[in-house]
Coordinates of C-alpha atoms in Angstrom, one line a residue:
M21 CA 23.6 10.4 44.5
D22 CA 23.6 7.7 47.1
P23 CA 26.7 5.4 46.4
Y24 CA 24.5 2.2 46.7
V25 CA 22.0 3.6 44.1
L26 CA 24.9 4.5 41.8
K27 CA 26.4 1.0 42.2
T28 CA 23.0 -0.6 41.4
L29 CA 22.5 1.7 38.4
N30 CA 25.9 0.8 36.9
A31 CA 25.3 -2.9 37.4
E32 CA 22.0 -2.7 35.5
R33 CA 23.7 -0.8 32.7
R34 CA 26.6 -3.3 32.4
A35 CA 24.0 -6.1 32.2
R36 CA 22.1 -4.3 29.4
R37 CA 19.0 -4.0 31.6
A38 CA 16.8 -0.9 31.5
A39 CA 16.5 1.2 34.6
I40 CA 15.2 4.6 35.6
L41 CA 16.7 6.8 38.3
V42 CA 13.7 8.4 40.0
T43 CA 14.5 11.5 42.1
D44 CA 12.0 13.3 44.2
L45 CA 12.8 16.9 43.6
G46 CA 11.1 17.8 46.9
D47 CA 13.4 16.0 49.3
G48 CA 16.2 14.9 46.9
R49 CA 15.7 11.2 47.6
D50 CA 16.2 8.8 44.7
R51 CA 15.7 5.2 43.8
I52 CA 16.1 2.8 41.0
V53 CA 13.2 1.4 39.1
R54 CA 13.9 -1.6 36.8
E55 CA 11.8 -2.4 33.8
G56 CA 8.9 -4.5 35.0
D57 CA 8.9 -3.3 38.5
P58 CA 5.4 -2.4 39.6
V59 CA 4.8 1.3 40.2
A60 CA 1.2 2.4 40.6
G61 CA -0.6 5.6 39.7
E62 CA 0.5 8.6 37.8
L63 CA 4.1 8.0 38.5
G64 CA 3.9 4.5 37.2
E65 CA 2.3 5.7 34.0
A66 CA 5.1 8.3 33.6
I67 CA 7.8 5.7 34.2
A68 CA 6.2 3.3 31.7
R69 CA 6.4 6.1 29.1
A70 CA 10.0 6.8 29.9
F71 CA 10.8 3.1 29.4
R72 CA 9.1 3.1 26.0
T73 CA 10.7 6.3 24.7
G74 CA 14.0 6.5 26.6
N75 CA 13.3 10.2 27.3
S76 CA 14.3 11.7 30.6
G77 CA 12.6 14.7 32.2
S78 CA 10.6 16.0 35.1
V79 CA 7.0 14.9 35.8
E80 CA 4.2 15.8 38.2
A81 CA 2.6 12.9 40.0
E82 CA 0.6 12.6 43.1
G83 CA 1.2 16.3 43.9
R84 CA 5.0 15.9 43.8
T85 CA 7.6 16.6 41.2
F86 CA 10.0 13.9 40.1
F87 CA 12.9 13.7 37.7
L88 CA 13.1 10.5 35.7
N89 CA 16.6 9.8 34.3
A90 CA 16.1 6.9 31.9
H91 CA 18.9 4.5 31.2
L92 CA 18.0 2.2 28.4
P93 CA 20.4 -0.1 26.5
Q94 CA 20.9 0.8 22.9
P95 CA 18.7 -1.5 20.9
R96 CA 20.6 -3.6 18.4
L97 CA 19.8 -5.8 15.4
V98 CA 21.2 -9.2 14.9
V99 CA 20.7 -10.6 11.4
I100 CA 21.1 -14.3 10.7
G101 CA 22.1 -14.5 7.1
A102 CA 24.5 -12.5 4.9
V103 CA 22.1 -12.2 2.0
H104 CA 21.0 -9.4 -0.3
I105 CA 18.3 -8.3 2.2
S106 CA 21.0 -8.0 4.9
Q107 CA 23.2 -5.9 2.6
A108 CA 20.3 -3.3 2.3
L109 CA 19.2 -3.6 5.9
A110 CA 22.5 -3.0 7.6
P111 CA 23.1 0.6 6.4
M112 CA 19.4 1.5 6.9
A113 CA 19.4 0.1 10.5
R114 CA 22.7 1.9 11.3
I115 CA 21.1 5.3 10.2
A116 CA 18.1 4.6 12.4
G117 CA 20.4 4.1 15.4
Y118 CA 20.4 0.3 15.5
P119 CA 23.9 -1.2 15.5
V120 CA 23.9 -4.3 13.3
E121 CA 25.7 -7.7 13.6
I122 CA 25.4 -10.3 10.9
I123 CA 26.0 -14.0 11.5
D124 CA 26.4 -16.6 8.7
P125 CA 28.7 -19.6 8.6
R126 CA 28.7 -19.5 4.8
T127 CA 32.1 -17.9 4.2
A128 CA 31.2 -17.3 0.5
F129 CA 28.4 -14.9 1.7
A130 CA 29.8 -13.5 4.9
T131 CA 32.7 -11.4 3.5
P132 CA 33.9 -7.9 4.4
E133 CA 33.7 -7.0 0.7
R134 CA 29.9 -7.6 0.8
F135 CA 29.4 -6.0 4.2
P136 CA 31.9 -3.1 4.7
D137 CA 31.8 -1.4 8.1
V138 CA 29.5 -4.1 9.6
V139 CA 30.2 -6.5 12.5
L140 CA 30.3 -9.8 10.7
H141 CA 30.6 -13.3 12.1
A142 CA 31.4 -16.0 9.6
E143 CA 30.5 -18.7 12.2
W144 CA 27.5 -20.8 13.3
P145 CA 25.0 -18.8 15.4
Q146 CA 25.3 -21.2 18.4
D147 CA 29.0 -20.3 18.6
V148 CA 28.5 -16.5 18.3
L149 CA 25.6 -16.3 20.6
A150 CA 27.4 -18.3 23.3
R151 CA 29.9 -15.4 23.4
R152 CA 27.5 -12.6 22.6
P153 CA 24.1 -13.6 24.1
L154 CA 20.9 -12.1 23.0
D155 CA 18.7 -10.0 25.4
S156 CA 15.4 -8.1 25.5
Y157 CA 17.0 -5.1 23.8
T158 CA 18.0 -7.1 20.8
A159 CA 16.0 -7.6 17.6
L160 CA 16.7 -10.7 15.6
A161 CA 15.9 -11.2 11.9
A162 CA 16.5 -14.7 10.4
V163 CA 16.8 -14.5 6.6
T164 CA 18.9 -17.4 5.4
H165 CA 15.9 -19.6 4.6
D166 CA 18.1 -22.5 5.9
P167 CA 16.8 -24.3 9.0
K168 CA 20.2 -25.5 9.9
I169 CA 21.3 -21.9 10.4
D170 CA 18.0 -20.1 11.4
D171 CA 16.4 -22.4 13.8
F172 CA 18.9 -22.3 16.7
A173 CA 19.0 -18.5 16.5
L174 CA 15.2 -18.2 16.5
K175 CA 14.9 -20.5 19.6
A176 CA 17.7 -18.5 21.3
A177 CA 15.9 -15.2 20.5
L178 CA 12.6 -16.5 21.9
D179 CA 14.3 -17.7 25.1
A180 CA 16.0 -14.3 25.5
R181 CA 12.7 -12.5 25.0
C182 CA 14.1 -10.4 22.2
F183 CA 11.8 -7.4 21.6
Y184 CA 11.5 -8.4 17.9
V185 CA 11.9 -11.8 16.2
G186 CA 11.3 -12.1 12.5
A187 CA 11.8 -14.9 10.0
L188 CA 11.8 -14.9 6.2
G189 CA 9.6 -17.4 4.4
S190 CA 6.1 -18.0 3.3
R191 CA 3.3 -19.2 5.6
K192 CA 3.8 -22.7 4.3
T193 CA 7.5 -22.5 5.1
H194 CA 6.7 -21.1 8.6
A195 CA 4.3 -23.9 9.3
K196 CA 7.2 -26.4 8.9
R197 CA 9.4 -24.0 11.0
V198 CA 6.8 -24.1 13.8
E199 CA 7.0 -27.9 13.9
R200 CA 10.8 -27.8 14.2
L201 CA 10.7 -25.1 16.9
L202 CA 8.2 -27.1 19.0
A203 CA 10.5 -30.0 18.7
L204 CA 13.3 -27.8 20.0
G205 CA 11.2 -27.0 23.1
A206 CA 9.7 -23.6 22.2
S207 CA 6.2 -23.0 23.4
A208 CA 3.2 -22.2 21.2
D209 CA 3.0 -18.7 22.8
Q210 CA 6.7 -18.1 22.1
I211 CA 6.3 -19.2 18.5
A212 CA 3.3 -17.0 18.0
S213 CA 5.4 -13.9 18.7
I214 CA 7.6 -14.5 15.6
H215 CA 6.8 -12.1 12.8
A216 CA 6.6 -14.5 9.8
P217 CA 6.4 -13.6 7.0
I218 CA 9.0 -11.1 8.1
G219 CA 8.4 -7.3 7.8
L220 CA 5.4 -5.0 7.6
D221 CA 3.0 -5.9 4.8
I222 CA 3.8 -3.1 2.4
G223 CA 3.9 -5.2 -0.8
A224 CA 7.7 -5.3 -0.7
A225 CA 9.3 -7.2 -3.6
S226 CA 13.0 -6.3 -3.9
P227 CA 15.6 -7.0 -1.2
A228 CA 15.8 -3.3 -0.4
E229 CA 12.0 -3.0 -0.1
I230 CA 12.0 -6.1 2.2
A231 CA 14.7 -4.5 4.3
V232 CA 12.6 -1.3 4.7
A233 CA 9.6 -3.5 5.8
V234 CA 11.8 -5.3 8.3
L235 CA 13.3 -2.2 9.8
A236 CA 9.9 -0.5 10.1
Q237 CA 8.5 -3.5 11.9
T238 CA 11.6 -3.6 14.2
I239 CA 11.1 0.0 15.1
H240 CA 7.4 -0.4 15.7
A241 CA 8.1 -3.4 18.0
F242 CA 10.6 -1.5 20.0
R243 CA 8.5 1.7 20.4
S244 CA 5.3 -0.3 21.3
R245 CA 6.8 -2.5 24.0
G246 CA 4.4 -3.0 26.8
L247 CA 1.4 -1.5 24.9
E248 CA 0.2 -4.7 23.3
A249 CA -1.3 -6.1 26.5
K250 CA -3.2 -2.9 27.0
G251 CA -4.7 -2.9 23.5
A252 CA -3.1 0.4 22.8
V253 CA -1.3 -0.6 19.6
A254 CA -3.0 -0.1 16.3

């Protein structure tokens, strides 16, 4: 591999940005394609699929054979609120391959006894996210039902273009949340991307069922990235 290409690829990986190493198997030349870079034709379609799935492999395009080596950051889930839903969601998400971090300044809730083997921050979201910023390969679920805790994190998630942003609460609660987020500077388009009420509509009632709905919606959001604009998501 060309040293410059390797250096570029490593820089993208350190920054948690998705990139694909495209190698022309005919002449051995390779290049880096970043997520969002325009690539036309059959090769562009194959690259888009690789970004969605994370799968590497050879493809035929424009009469040539290419190997696509996909390097995607591992998606992670940040949960705002050390509540009963979070207790059920954390182990489920870990099994599905989504590392979980939980943030809640309420030390009575954010305890290792309630959340064993989970990265737990008993701090305000603004303090944690200053050290560990969100990104487009992060999902954020706000479940405290407390605007003092949730709102900053939701605005940060929208600004970071997190692939999934969900918030607990009824439609009436969300209407008030919309007003507060607008006051914080969020745009109407950004706010429209929030999944609220949170989770797929499966009639969930218990904390565990709500956790299932949230995780399913998170997975769907991750696997359908880039398809919404094409009208390809059911």
